[in-house]
Structures are given as structure tokens and as C-alpha cells.
PDB file of C-alpha atoms and ligand atoms in Angstrom:
ATOM      1  CA  UNK K   1       9.744  22.115 -10.052  1.00 89.00           C
ATOM      2  CA  UNK K   2       7.241  20.354  -7.880  1.00 95.00           C
ATOM      3  CA  UNK K   3       8.722  19.252  -4.522  1.00 98.00           C
ATOM      4  CA  UNK K   4       7.419  16.216  -2.652  1.00 98.00           C
ATOM      5  CA  UNK K   5       7.765  15.859   1.099  1.00 98.00           C
ATOM      6  CA  UNK K   6       7.273  12.561   2.582  1.00 98.00           C
ATOM      7  CA  UNK K   7       6.320  13.122   6.211  1.00 98.00           C
ATOM      8  CA  UNK K   8       6.894  10.364   8.045  1.00 97.00           C
ATOM      9  CA  UNK K   9       9.661   7.720   6.256  1.00 97.00           C
ATOM     10  CA  UNK K  10       8.932   4.671   7.644  1.00 96.00           C
ATOM     11  CA  UNK K  11       8.877   1.582   5.473  1.00 96.00           C
ATOM     12  CA  UNK K  12       6.301   3.103   3.063  1.00 97.00           C
ATOM     13  CA  UNK K  13       7.747   6.463   2.989  1.00 97.00           C
ATOM     14  CA  UNK K  14      11.518   5.433   2.630  1.00 97.00           C
ATOM     15  CA  UNK K  15      10.026   3.048  -0.448  1.00 97.00           C
ATOM     16  CA  UNK K  16       8.068   5.944  -1.833  1.00 98.00           C
ATOM     17  CA  UNK K  17      11.035   8.311  -1.551  1.00 98.00           C
ATOM     18  CA  UNK K  18      13.440   5.457  -3.093  1.00 97.00           C
ATOM     19  CA  UNK K  19      10.759   4.743  -6.051  1.00 97.00           C
ATOM     20  CA  UNK K  20      10.882   8.638  -7.055  1.00 97.00           C
ATOM     21  CA  UNK K  21      14.610   8.877  -7.130  1.00 97.00           C
ATOM     22  CA  UNK K  22      14.546   5.754  -9.378  1.00 96.00           C
ATOM     23  CA  UNK K  23      11.738   7.180 -11.065  1.00 95.00           C
ATOM     24  CA  UNK K  24      13.801  10.527 -12.133  1.00 96.00           C
ATOM     25  CA  UNK K  25      13.080  13.146  -9.798  1.00 97.00           C
ATOM     26  CA  UNK K  26      16.255  14.529  -8.179  1.00 97.00           C
ATOM     27  CA  UNK K  27      17.327  14.760  -4.241  1.00 98.00           C
ATOM     28  CA  UNK K  28      16.681  18.420  -4.743  1.00 97.00           C
ATOM     29  CA  UNK K  29      12.885  18.345  -5.453  1.00 97.00           C
ATOM     30  CA  UNK K  30      12.148  16.091  -2.276  1.00 98.00           C
ATOM     31  CA  UNK K  31      12.524  16.226   1.425  1.00 98.00           C
ATOM     32  CA  UNK K  32      11.250  14.241   4.376  1.00 98.00           C
ATOM     33  CA  UNK K  33      10.469  14.720   7.739  1.00 97.00           C
ATOM     34  CA  UNK K  34      11.105  11.897  10.637  1.00 96.00           C
ATOM     35  CA  UNK K  35      11.200  11.971  14.199  1.00 93.00           C
ATOM     36  CA  UNK K  36      14.348  10.436  15.379  1.00 95.00           C
ATOM     37  CA  UNK K  37      17.542  12.354  14.204  1.00 95.00           C
ATOM     38  CA  UNK K  38      19.493   9.123  14.176  1.00 96.00           C
ATOM     39  CA  UNK K  39      17.018   7.356  11.162  1.00 97.00           C
ATOM     40  CA  UNK K  40      17.009  11.076   9.809  1.00 97.00           C
ATOM     41  CA  UNK K  41      20.541  11.287   9.334  1.00 97.00           C
ATOM     42  CA  UNK K  42      20.575   7.566   7.800  1.00 97.00           C
ATOM     43  CA  UNK K  43      18.066   8.308   5.184  1.00 98.00           C
ATOM     44  CA  UNK K  44      20.134  11.713   4.346  1.00 98.00           C
ATOM     45  CA  UNK K  45      22.794   9.270   3.894  1.00 98.00           C
ATOM     46  CA  UNK K  46      21.270   6.796   1.451  1.00 97.00           C
ATOM     47  CA  UNK K  47      19.385   9.202  -0.627  1.00 98.00           C
ATOM     48  CA  UNK K  48      20.952  12.575  -0.462  1.00 98.00           C
ATOM     49  CA  UNK K  49      17.298  13.894   0.388  1.00 98.00           C
ATOM     50  CA  UNK K  50      17.506  16.528   3.089  1.00 98.00           C
ATOM     51  CA  UNK K  51      15.139  15.494   6.025  1.00 98.00           C
ATOM     52  CA  UNK K  52      13.661  18.489   7.637  1.00 97.00           C
ATOM     53  CA  UNK K  53      10.765  19.422  10.248  1.00 96.00           C
ATOM     54  CA  UNK K  54       6.954  19.120   9.421  1.00 95.00           C
ATOM     55  CA  UNK K  55       6.447  22.838   9.367  1.00 94.00           C
ATOM     56  CA  UNK K  56       9.421  23.505   7.219  1.00 96.00           C
ATOM     57  CA  UNK K  57       8.502  20.803   4.967  1.00 97.00           C
ATOM     58  CA  UNK K  58       4.634  22.053   4.963  1.00 95.00           C
ATOM     59  CA  UNK K  59       6.157  25.828   3.322  1.00 95.00           C
ATOM     60  CA  UNK K  60       8.921  24.441   0.716  1.00 96.00           C
ATOM     61  CA  UNK K  61       6.816  21.581  -0.779  1.00 97.00           C
ATOM     62  CA  UNK K  62       3.825  21.888  -3.275  1.00 97.00           C
ATOM     63  CA  UNK K  63       2.736  18.185  -2.205  1.00 98.00           C
ATOM     64  CA  UNK K  64       2.499  16.724   1.308  1.00 98.00           C
ATOM     65  CA  UNK K  65       2.368  12.765   1.224  1.00 98.00           C
ATOM     66  CA  UNK K  66       1.595  11.801   4.736  1.00 98.00           C
ATOM     67  CA  UNK K  67       2.482   8.459   5.471  1.00 97.00           C
ATOM     68  CA  UNK K  68       2.586   8.066   9.468  1.00 97.00           C
ATOM     69  CA  UNK K  69       0.589   5.591  11.194  1.00 95.00           C
ATOM     70  CA  UNK K  70      -3.129   6.419  11.129  1.00 93.00           C
ATOM     71  CA  UNK K  71      -2.970   7.002  14.948  1.00 92.00           C
ATOM     72  CA  UNK K  72      -0.025   9.161  14.253  1.00 94.00           C
ATOM     73  CA  UNK K  73      -2.163  11.716  12.228  1.00 95.00           C
ATOM     74  CA  UNK K  74      -3.509  14.406  14.582  1.00 94.00           C
ATOM     75  CA  UNK K  75      -0.376  16.443  15.528  1.00 95.00           C
ATOM     76  CA  UNK K  76       0.778  16.586  11.666  1.00 96.00           C
ATOM     77  CA  UNK K  77      -2.628  17.959  10.797  1.00 96.00           C
ATOM     78  CA  UNK K  78      -2.289  20.432  13.688  1.00 96.00           C
ATOM     79  CA  UNK K  79       1.066  21.490  12.056  1.00 95.00           C
ATOM     80  CA  UNK K  80      -0.138  21.474   9.039  1.00 96.00           C
ATOM     81  CA  UNK K  81      -3.481  23.527   8.989  1.00 96.00           C
ATOM     82  CA  UNK K  82      -1.670  26.962   9.592  1.00 96.00           C
ATOM     83  CA  UNK K  83       0.805  26.653   6.859  1.00 96.00           C
ATOM     84  CA  UNK K  84      -1.060  24.718   3.896  1.00 96.00           C
ATOM     85  CA  UNK K  85      -3.681  26.211   1.243  1.00 95.00           C
ATOM     86  CA  UNK K  86      -5.699  25.485  -1.708  1.00 96.00           C
ATOM     87  CA  UNK K  87      -2.499  25.420  -3.645  1.00 96.00           C
ATOM     88  CA  UNK K  88      -0.723  22.543  -1.590  1.00 96.00           C
ATOM     89  CA  UNK K  89      -1.516  19.104  -2.037  1.00 98.00           C
ATOM     90  CA  UNK K  90      -1.957  16.559   0.510  1.00 98.00           C
ATOM     91  CA  UNK K  91      -1.533  12.849  -0.182  1.00 98.00           C
ATOM     92  CA  UNK K  92      -2.631  10.750   2.625  1.00 98.00           C
ATOM     93  CA  UNK K  93      -1.365   6.995   2.386  1.00 97.00           C
ATOM     94  CA  UNK K  94      -2.396   6.317   6.005  1.00 96.00           C
ATOM     95  CA  UNK K  95      -5.002   3.009   5.953  1.00 93.00           C
ATOM     96  CA  UNK K  96      -8.519   3.837   6.940  1.00 91.00           C
ATOM     97  CA  UNK K  97      -8.483   7.679   7.421  1.00 95.00           C
ATOM     98  CA  UNK K  98     -11.257   9.543   5.101  1.00 96.00           C
ATOM     99  CA  UNK K  99     -10.320  12.764   2.782  1.00 97.00           C
ATOM    100  CA  UNK K 100     -13.150  14.212   4.791  1.00 96.00           C
ATOM    101  CA  UNK K 101     -11.026  14.056   8.048  1.00 96.00           C
ATOM    102  CA  UNK K 102      -8.386  16.086   6.420  1.00 97.00           C
ATOM    103  CA  UNK K 103     -10.956  18.317   4.890  1.00 97.00           C
ATOM    104  CA  UNK K 104     -12.252  19.116   8.212  1.00 96.00           C
ATOM    105  CA  UNK K 105      -8.986  19.799   9.841  1.00 96.00           C
ATOM    106  CA  UNK K 106      -7.467  21.833   7.203  1.00 97.00           C
ATOM    107  CA  UNK K 107      -8.255  25.106   5.617  1.00 97.00           C
ATOM    108  CA  UNK K 108     -10.926  24.957   3.115  1.00 96.00           C
ATOM    109  CA  UNK K 109      -9.975  24.423  -0.301  1.00 97.00           C
ATOM    110  CA  UNK K 110      -7.102  21.924   0.363  1.00 98.00           C
ATOM    111  CA  UNK K 111      -7.227  19.379  -2.075  1.00 98.00           C
ATOM    112  CA  UNK K 112      -6.650  15.917  -0.598  1.00 98.00           C
ATOM    113  CA  UNK K 113      -6.093  12.665  -2.588  1.00 98.00           C
ATOM    114  CA  UNK K 114      -6.284   9.226  -0.467  1.00 98.00           C
ATOM    115  CA  UNK K 115      -4.077   6.116  -1.229  1.00 98.00           C
ATOM    116  CA  UNK K 116      -4.235   2.493  -0.125  1.00 98.00           C
ATOM    117  CA  UNK K 117      -0.570   0.782  -0.880  1.00 97.00           C
ATOM    118  CA  UNK K 118       0.420  -2.341   0.182  1.00 97.00           C
ATOM    119  CA  UNK K 119       3.722  -3.279   1.270  1.00 96.00           C
ATOM    120  CA  UNK K 120       4.993  -4.534  -2.079  1.00 97.00           C
ATOM    121  CA  UNK K 121       6.055  -1.128  -2.566  1.00 96.00           C
ATOM    122  CA  UNK K 122       9.196  -1.996  -0.738  1.00 95.00           C
ATOM    123  CA  UNK K 123      10.498  -3.911  -3.823  1.00 96.00           C
ATOM    124  CA  UNK K 124       8.543  -1.630  -6.063  1.00 95.00           C
ATOM    125  CA  UNK K 125       5.316  -3.819  -6.735  1.00 97.00           C
ATOM    126  CA  UNK K 126       2.654  -2.102  -4.738  1.00 98.00           C
ATOM    127  CA  UNK K 127      -0.918  -2.350  -5.953  1.00 98.00           C
ATOM    128  CA  UNK K 128      -2.493   1.305  -4.870  1.00 98.00           C
ATOM    129  CA  UNK K 129      -5.573   2.522  -5.412  1.00 98.00           C
ATOM    130  CA  UNK K 130      -6.184   6.571  -5.494  1.00 98.00           C
ATOM    131  CA  UNK K 131      -9.125   8.520  -4.743  1.00 98.00           C
ATOM    132  CA  UNK K 132      -9.664  12.193  -5.101  1.00 98.00           C
ATOM    133  CA  UNK K 133     -11.263  13.869  -1.803  1.00 98.00           C
ATOM    134  CA  UNK K 134     -13.668  17.130  -2.812  1.00 97.00           C
ATOM    135  CA  UNK K 135     -11.219  19.727  -3.466  1.00 98.00           C
ATOM    136  CA  UNK K 136      -8.939  17.285  -5.616  1.00 98.00           C
ATOM    137  CA  UNK K 137      -8.896  17.623  -9.713  1.00 98.00           C
ATOM    138  CA  UNK K 138      -7.795  15.101 -12.536  1.00 98.00           C
ATOM    139  CA  UNK K 139      -4.782  16.737 -12.320  1.00 98.00           C
ATOM    140  CA  UNK K 140      -3.990  15.911  -8.581  1.00 98.00           C
ATOM    141  CA  UNK K 141      -5.048  12.375  -9.088  1.00 98.00           C
ATOM    142  CA  UNK K 142      -2.692  12.503 -12.296  1.00 98.00           C
ATOM    143  CA  UNK K 143       0.343  13.643 -10.690  1.00 98.00           C
ATOM    144  CA  UNK K 144      -0.666  10.990  -7.552  1.00 98.00           C
ATOM    145  CA  UNK K 145      -0.820   8.246 -10.058  1.00 98.00           C
ATOM    146  CA  UNK K 146       2.521   8.918 -11.817  1.00 98.00           C
ATOM    147  CA  UNK K 147       4.337   9.583  -8.258  1.00 98.00           C
ATOM    148  CA  UNK K 148       2.970   5.919  -7.321  1.00 98.00           C
ATOM    149  CA  UNK K 149       3.666   4.129 -10.710  1.00 97.00           C
ATOM    150  CA  UNK K 150       7.279   4.802  -9.606  1.00 96.00           C
ATOM    151  CA  UNK K 151       6.932   1.959  -7.046  1.00 97.00           C
ATOM    152  CA  UNK K 152       4.257  -0.160  -8.758  1.00 97.00           C
ATOM    153  CA  UNK K 153       0.828   0.023 -10.039  1.00 98.00           C
ATOM    154  CA  UNK K 154      -1.924   2.135  -9.483  1.00 98.00           C
ATOM    155  CA  UNK K 155      -5.685   2.469  -9.992  1.00 98.00           C
ATOM    156  CA  UNK K 156      -8.474   4.987  -9.511  1.00 98.00           C
ATOM    157  CA  UNK K 157     -11.596   3.762  -7.429  1.00 98.00           C
ATOM    158  CA  UNK K 158     -14.230   5.883  -5.676  1.00 98.00           C
ATOM    159  CA  UNK K 159     -13.441   6.598  -2.318  1.00 97.00           C
ATOM    160  CA  UNK K 160     -16.463   4.565  -1.111  1.00 96.00           C
ATOM    161  CA  UNK K 161     -14.816   1.550  -2.536  1.00 98.00           C
ATOM    162  CA  UNK K 162     -11.411   1.942  -0.593  1.00 97.00           C
ATOM    163  CA  UNK K 163     -12.725  -0.420   2.557  1.00 96.00           C
ATOM    164  CA  UNK K 164     -13.147  -3.206  -0.531  1.00 98.00           C
ATOM    165  CA  UNK K 165      -9.477  -2.348  -1.640  1.00 98.00           C
ATOM    166  CA  UNK K 166      -8.259  -2.509   1.992  1.00 97.00           C
ATOM    167  CA  UNK K 167      -9.624  -6.034   2.553  1.00 97.00           C
ATOM    168  CA  UNK K 168      -8.140  -6.849  -1.227  1.00 98.00           C
ATOM    169  CA  UNK K 169      -5.100  -5.739  -2.139  1.00 98.00           C
ATOM    170  CA  UNK K 170      -4.006  -3.800   1.589  1.00 97.00           C
ATOM    171  CA  UNK K 171      -4.419  -6.969   3.376  1.00 97.00           C
ATOM    172  CA  UNK K 172      -3.804  -9.030   0.099  1.00 98.00           C
ATOM    173  CA  UNK K 173      -0.090 -10.040   0.289  1.00 98.00           C
ATOM    174  CA  UNK K 174      -0.791 -11.298   3.772  1.00 98.00           C
ATOM    175  CA  UNK K 175      -3.380 -14.091   2.549  1.00 98.00           C
ATOM    176  CA  UNK K 176      -0.792 -14.917  -0.226  1.00 98.00           C
ATOM    177  CA  UNK K 177       2.127 -15.501   3.096  1.00 98.00           C
ATOM    178  CA  UNK K 178      -0.269 -17.420   4.471  1.00 98.00           C
ATOM    179  CA  UNK K 179      -1.045 -19.323   1.829  1.00 98.00           C
ATOM    180  CA  UNK K 180       2.906 -20.298   1.187  1.00 98.00           C
ATOM    181  CA  UNK K 181       3.516 -20.852   4.649  1.00 98.00           C
ATOM    182  CA  UNK K 182       0.834 -23.603   4.516  1.00 98.00           C
ATOM    183  CA  UNK K 183       2.071 -24.866   1.432  1.00 98.00           C
ATOM    184  CA  UNK K 184       5.387 -25.138   3.129  1.00 98.00           C
ATOM    185  CA  UNK K 185       4.327 -27.114   5.866  1.00 98.00           C
ATOM    186  CA  UNK K 186       2.339 -29.721   3.472  1.00 98.00           C
ATOM    187  CA  UNK K 187       5.958 -29.940   2.051  1.00 98.00           C
ATOM    188  CA  UNK K 188       7.253 -30.842   5.317  1.00 98.00           C
ATOM    189  CA  UNK K 189       4.451 -33.006   5.692  1.00 98.00           C
ATOM    190  CA  UNK K 190       5.450 -35.025   2.471  1.00 98.00           C
ATOM    191  CA  UNK K 191       9.287 -35.262   3.813  1.00 98.00           C
ATOM    192  CA  UNK K 192      10.862 -32.408   2.143  1.00 98.00           C
ATOM    193  CA  UNK K 193      13.584 -30.758   3.860  1.00 98.00           C
ATOM    194  CA  UNK K 194      12.226 -26.989   4.522  1.00 98.00           C
ATOM    195  CA  UNK K 195      14.952 -25.487   2.861  1.00 98.00           C
ATOM    196  CA  UNK K 196      13.508 -27.406  -0.412  1.00 98.00           C
ATOM    197  CA  UNK K 197      10.327 -27.116   0.392  1.00 98.00           C
ATOM    198  CA  UNK K 198      10.432 -22.966   0.564  1.00 98.00           C
ATOM    199  CA  UNK K 199      12.459 -22.687  -2.202  1.00 98.00           C
ATOM    200  CA  UNK K 200      10.089 -25.015  -4.476  1.00 98.00           C
ATOM    201  CA  UNK K 201       6.772 -22.875  -3.195  1.00 98.00           C
ATOM    202  CA  UNK K 202       7.911 -19.747  -3.252  1.00 98.00           C
ATOM    203  CA  UNK K 203       9.103 -19.840  -6.961  1.00 98.00           C
ATOM    204  CA  UNK K 204       5.777 -21.517  -7.952  1.00 98.00           C
ATOM    205  CA  UNK K 205       4.299 -18.225  -6.333  1.00 98.00           C
ATOM    206  CA  UNK K 206       6.762 -15.913  -8.376  1.00 97.00           C
ATOM    207  CA  UNK K 207       6.218 -18.111 -11.305  1.00 98.00           C
ATOM    208  CA  UNK K 208       2.331 -18.152 -11.147  1.00 98.00           C
ATOM    209  CA  UNK K 209       2.131 -14.326 -10.230  1.00 97.00           C
ATOM    210  CA  UNK K 210       4.367 -13.458 -13.706  1.00 97.00           C
ATOM    211  CA  UNK K 211       1.913 -15.846 -15.665  1.00 97.00           C
ATOM    212  CA  UNK K 212      -1.083 -13.707 -14.342  1.00 97.00           C
ATOM    213  CA  UNK K 213       0.606 -10.571 -14.749  1.00 95.00           C
ATOM    214  CA  UNK K 214       2.073 -11.867 -18.154  1.00 96.00           C
ATOM    215  CA  UNK K 215      -0.398 -13.693 -20.473  1.00 97.00           C
ATOM    216  CA  UNK K 216      -3.234 -11.941 -19.532  1.00 93.00           C
ATOM    217  CA  UNK K 217      -5.254 -15.234 -19.160  1.00 97.00           C
ATOM    218  CA  UNK K 218      -7.905 -15.418 -16.658  1.00 97.00           C
ATOM    219  CA  UNK K 219      -6.633 -17.431 -13.938  1.00 97.00           C
ATOM    220  CA  UNK K 220      -9.245 -20.153 -14.670  1.00 96.00           C
ATOM    221  CA  UNK K 221      -7.582 -20.898 -18.072  1.00 97.00           C
ATOM    222  CA  UNK K 222      -3.939 -21.103 -16.055  1.00 97.00           C
ATOM    223  CA  UNK K 223      -5.320 -23.615 -13.618  1.00 96.00           C
ATOM    224  CA  UNK K 224      -6.979 -25.671 -16.170  1.00 96.00           C
ATOM    225  CA  UNK K 225      -3.762 -26.109 -18.302  1.00 95.00           C
ATOM    226  CA  UNK K 226      -2.172 -27.870 -15.589  1.00 95.00           C
ATOM    227  CA  UNK K 227      -5.395 -29.796 -14.528  1.00 96.00           C
ATOM    228  CA  UNK K 228      -5.181 -32.916 -16.452  1.00 96.00           C
ATOM    229  CA  UNK K 229      -7.936 -35.574 -16.608  1.00 96.00           C
ATOM    230  CA  UNK K 230      -7.450 -38.191 -13.340  1.00 96.00           C
ATOM    231  CA  UNK K 231      -4.387 -36.626 -12.674  1.00 96.00           C
ATOM    232  CA  UNK K 232      -2.705 -35.254  -9.271  1.00 97.00           C
ATOM    233  CA  UNK K 233      -4.114 -31.391  -9.571  1.00 97.00           C
ATOM    234  CA  UNK K 234      -7.645 -31.995  -9.790  1.00 98.00           C
ATOM    235  CA  UNK K 235      -7.058 -34.565  -6.437  1.00 98.00           C
ATOM    236  CA  UNK K 236      -6.042 -31.530  -4.875  1.00 98.00           C
ATOM    237  CA  UNK K 237      -8.792 -29.401  -6.198  1.00 97.00           C
ATOM    238  CA  UNK K 238     -11.262 -31.647  -4.708  1.00 98.00           C
ATOM    239  CA  UNK K 239      -9.524 -31.419  -1.728  1.00 98.00           C
ATOM    240  CA  UNK K 240      -9.619 -27.654  -1.885  1.00 98.00           C
ATOM    241  CA  UNK K 241     -13.583 -27.740  -2.556  1.00 97.00           C
ATOM    242  CA  UNK K 242     -14.488 -30.089   0.051  1.00 98.00           C
ATOM    243  CA  UNK K 243     -12.608 -27.912   2.674  1.00 98.00           C
ATOM    244  CA  UNK K 244     -14.347 -24.790   1.509  1.00 98.00           C
ATOM    245  CA  UNK K 245     -11.268 -22.754   0.660  1.00 97.00           C
ATOM    246  CA  UNK K 246     -13.239 -20.618  -2.151  1.00 97.00           C
ATOM    247  CA  UNK K 247     -15.852 -19.909   0.414  1.00 98.00           C
ATOM    248  CA  UNK K 248     -13.593 -19.055   3.398  1.00 98.00           C
ATOM    249  CA  UNK K 249     -11.755 -16.580   1.100  1.00 98.00           C
ATOM    250  CA  UNK K 250     -14.861 -15.074   0.292  1.00 98.00           C
ATOM    251  CA  UNK K 251     -15.768 -14.548   4.385  1.00 98.00           C
ATOM    252  CA  UNK K 252     -12.370 -13.807   5.150  1.00 98.00           C
ATOM    253  CA  UNK K 253     -12.148 -10.661   2.701  1.00 98.00           C
ATOM    254  CA  UNK K 254     -15.765  -9.868   3.668  1.00 98.00           C
ATOM    255  CA  UNK K 255     -14.610  -9.590   7.175  1.00 98.00           C
ATOM    256  CA  UNK K 256     -11.697  -7.410   6.744  1.00 96.00           C
ATOM    257  CA  UNK K 257     -13.903  -5.286   4.553  1.00 97.00           C
ATOM    258  CA  UNK K 258     -16.217  -4.889   7.443  1.00 96.00           C
ATOM    259  CA  UNK K 259     -13.477  -4.238   9.831  1.00 94.00           C
ATOM    260  CA  UNK K 260     -12.355  -1.598   7.996  1.00 93.00           C
ATOM    261  CA  UNK K 261     -15.509  -0.013   7.708  1.00 93.00           C
ATOM    262  CA  UNK K 262     -15.914  -0.373  11.675  1.00 91.00           C
ATOM    263  CA  UNK K 263     -12.320   1.301  12.319  1.00 88.00           C
ATOM    264  CA  UNK K 264     -12.983   3.977   9.531  1.00 85.00           C
ATOM    265  CA  UNK K 265     -16.456   5.267  11.699  1.00 84.00           C
ATOM    266  CA  UNK K 266     -13.468   6.115  14.555  1.00 83.00           C
ATOM    267  CA  UNK K 267     -12.689   9.229  11.863  1.00 78.00           C
ATOM    268  CA  UNK K 268     -16.366  10.485  11.161  1.00 74.00           C
TER     269      UNK K 268
HETATM  270  N1  LIG T 301       2.708  -1.198   5.905  1.00 54.14           N
HETATM  271  C1  LIG T 301       1.761  -1.472   4.611  1.00 54.14           C
HETATM  272  O1  LIG T 301       1.416  -2.525   4.654  1.00 54.14           O
HETATM  273  C2  LIG T 301       1.140   0.057   4.609  1.00 54.14           C
HETATM  274  C3  LIG T 301      -0.147  -0.526   3.844  1.00 54.14           C
HETATM  275  C4  LIG T 301      -0.843   0.110   3.163  1.00 54.14           C
HETATM  276  C5  LIG T 301      -0.486   1.675   4.225  1.00 54.14           C
HETATM  277  N2  LIG T 301      -0.353   1.883   5.009  1.00 54.14           N
HETATM  278  C6  LIG T 301       0.241   3.167   5.507  1.00 54.14           C
HETATM  279  O2  LIG T 301       1.282   3.828   5.342  1.00 54.14           O
HETATM  280  C7  LIG T 301       1.396   4.539   6.520  1.00 54.14           C
HETATM  281  C8  LIG T 301       2.729   4.082   7.120  1.00 54.14           C
HETATM  282  O3  LIG T 301       2.696   3.029   7.486  1.00 54.14           O
HETATM  283  P1  LIG T 301       4.363   2.215   7.517  1.00 54.14           P
HETATM  284  O4  LIG T 301       4.171   0.684   7.844  1.00 54.14           O
HETATM  285  O5  LIG T 301       5.532   2.822   6.907  1.00 54.14           O
HETATM  286  O6  LIG T 301       4.896   2.745   9.197  1.00 54.14           O
HETATM  287  P2  LIG T 301       5.839   3.119   9.757  1.00 54.14           P
HETATM  288  O7  LIG T 301       7.226   2.119   9.547  1.00 54.14           O
HETATM  289  O8  LIG T 301       5.631   3.105  11.612  1.00 54.14           O
HETATM  290  O9  LIG T 301       6.213   4.491   9.259  1.00 54.14           O
HETATM  291  C9  LIG T 301       5.833   5.834   9.778  1.00 54.14           C
HETATM  292  C10 LIG T 301       7.275   6.560  10.264  1.00 54.14           C
HETATM  293  O10 LIG T 301       6.532   8.264  10.458  1.00 54.14           O
HETATM  294  C11 LIG T 301       7.107   8.505  11.448  1.00 54.14           C
HETATM  295  N3  LIG T 301       6.375   9.650  12.015  1.00 54.14           N
HETATM  296  C12 LIG T 301       5.626   9.435  13.062  1.00 54.14           C
HETATM  297  N4  LIG T 301       4.914  10.876  13.594  1.00 54.14           N
HETATM  298  C13 LIG T 301       5.719  11.539  12.589  1.00 54.14           C
HETATM  299  C14 LIG T 301       5.844  12.907  12.549  1.00 54.14           C
HETATM  300  N5  LIG T 301       4.921  13.786  13.390  1.00 54.14           N
HETATM  301  N6  LIG T 301       6.746  13.606  12.205  1.00 54.14           N
HETATM  302  C15 LIG T 301       7.446  13.207  11.502  1.00 54.14           C
HETATM  303  N7  LIG T 301       7.582  11.586  11.328  1.00 54.14           N
HETATM  304  C16 LIG T 301       6.764  11.152  12.174  1.00 54.14           C
HETATM  305  C17 LIG T 301       7.387   7.544  12.692  1.00 54.14           C
HETATM  306  O11 LIG T 301       8.110   7.535  13.349  1.00 54.14           O
HETATM  307  P3  LIG T 301       8.617   6.704  14.681  1.00 54.14           P
HETATM  308  O12 LIG T 301       9.282   5.492  14.270  1.00 54.14           O
HETATM  309  O13 LIG T 301       8.923   7.396  15.646  1.00 54.14           O
HETATM  310  O14 LIG T 301       7.275   6.348  14.918  1.00 54.14           O
HETATM  311  C18 LIG T 301       7.980   6.563  11.798  1.00 54.14           C
HETATM  312  O15 LIG T 301       9.006   6.367  11.113  1.00 54.14           O
HETATM  313  C19 LIG T 301       0.467   3.724   7.486  1.00 54.14           C
HETATM  314  O16 LIG T 301      -0.417   4.989   7.859  1.00 54.14           O
HETATM  315  C20 LIG T 301      -0.218   2.819   7.124  1.00 54.14           C
HETATM  316  O17 LIG T 301      -1.403   2.820   7.521  1.00 54.14           O
HETATM  317  C21 LIG T 301       0.845   0.626   5.294  1.00 54.14           C
END
């Protein structure tokens, strides 16, 4: 039995616990740590999983999933350091923290896998990118991939690409929320009631996302299929091009990547 402990069962940690249970793991195979006793009791009542101290989690679990905020990492590493060894596996979900930080603070040989997930994990639709640290093997990556597949899709990337991943899929949901918000405003401008505009756009987003995911067609092909000669869509596309929306997206995502690089430098 592989025991998995989630250290910091906040939004992401709780979503992973729920996914692991749904994916077939029993409550006995799982542990979590939380700072607030009320939150801990609430999670145990909801999932039947035991809440323990970080030290106990480190002693009992084979896999330690770190899901605290990046700024809370230091005390967690200090508690883990005397208790983990090469037979443990540390999985970091913390945005921007390199595997080298864990490798420096933990005993030599502890395998670390870094993951960049995103918020749709709370509805089982995360996009997660995994990168092995210097002591992690293909088996470690396979185990982490299988764990994360219970809450969405998973890809493996070299750690050097994690800043690009952060900018693309880490922040990605925010770009879609922003677009949806702007399109709802457009509906208001055209005189639609807010509730109707919201429903029209959210369902269009869900439908478009499902078509992208399920038809395997390139987005250009899907867009061309609704862009008829002298029709309405091409008039909208002309405005999007005129206002530089494509260039704005390229620049925005590049700026997010640059900020991720900058934040990462603090941990070198
Ligand atoms: N949310 C996202 O979109 C997203 C995307 C990618 C990656 N991530 C990463 O996922 C991690 C978790 O994010 P989140 O949004 O789930 O944050 P969150 O809701 O704040 O969850 C973190 C949890 O860890 C607890 N915690 C902090 N220090 C602890 C300790 N020493 N022992 C036990 N529990 C401790 C916190 O308790 P308190 O309430 O007491 O602080 C909180 O419940 C972050 O590192 C973030 O970078 C998040």
C-alpha cells in the first residue's frame, strides 16, 4: 500500500484528496495536514481521511504532496528534513518553487517531482505539467502522473519549461475568465439581460472547449466552420485583428512567463 499525505489541504490539496478517493484509493491510504483544527475536522468528516501533524505524515507516508502556499514552504521543509530519505517521494504543487530548493533543504537523494497544476482541479479538469528533479526516476513520474490523472490531464515537461507552463496553463483559466467577462459586457452593450448574456457566453465557452477537446480538429478549422463569406463572424474577426487581440495575447503570456522567471530567481 502506497500512503499519500497531502501537506496543506487548501483548495488544491482538497481537490487532489477528493480526486484520489474518486480514483479508487481508500481513505486509509491517504493523510493530510492542516493548520486549523476546524478545517481538519471538516475535511475528515467530508472524506473520512485522517488529519495529522506534518511530522507524523512524514513518518507514515511514502508520498508527500506539498500543497501549501509557496511563501509557507520554509517551515514545512524544516519539519520534513529530518524525517525523509531516498525512499520517500516529495511532490511539489507549489507554483514557482524549483526542485533544487527541495534538494538543497532535504537530505541527499530524496526524489522530488515538481507539478504545475491549475484551478480547474476543483472540478476534476486540471491541466498539470510534471517535471522530475535530479533524483526522481521514470517510476516516480509515472506514479505522480497516475495520481494527477484522477483530477484532470497531465503532461511531462523539462523543468526549464515550467515558467512557460505557468504562463500558459497555470494562469490560463484567468485569461478565459477575462474573455468571458468581456463578452458578457458585450451582451449588456447589445441590450441583453445580464443573466441571459451570462448563460449564452458560458455555454458557448463550454461547447467550444468540448469541441476542441473531443473533435481533435485544429482551432483554425473549427473557427473557419463558423466564418461564412460576408457573414457576421468575419466582421467580428476583422475587429479582433484591428485591435491586435492576437498580439495582445502573445505579449500577455510572454509577460506572465517573464514574471514567473523573476519570482523563481528568489529561490536560487
Ligand atoms: N490555486 C491555483 O490556481 C494554483 C495553481 C497552481 C498551483 N497552485 C499551488 O498550489 C498550492 C496551494 O494553493 P491553494 O490555492 O490550494 O492555497 P490554499 O487554499 O491557501 O491552501 C494552502 C493550505 O495549506 C495550509 N498550510 C499552510 N502551511 C501549512 C503547514 N505548515 N502545515 C499544514 N498546512 C499548512 C494553509 O492553511 P492556512 O489557511 O492556515 O494558511 C491552507 O489551508 C500553492 O503552492 C500554489 O502555488 C495553485
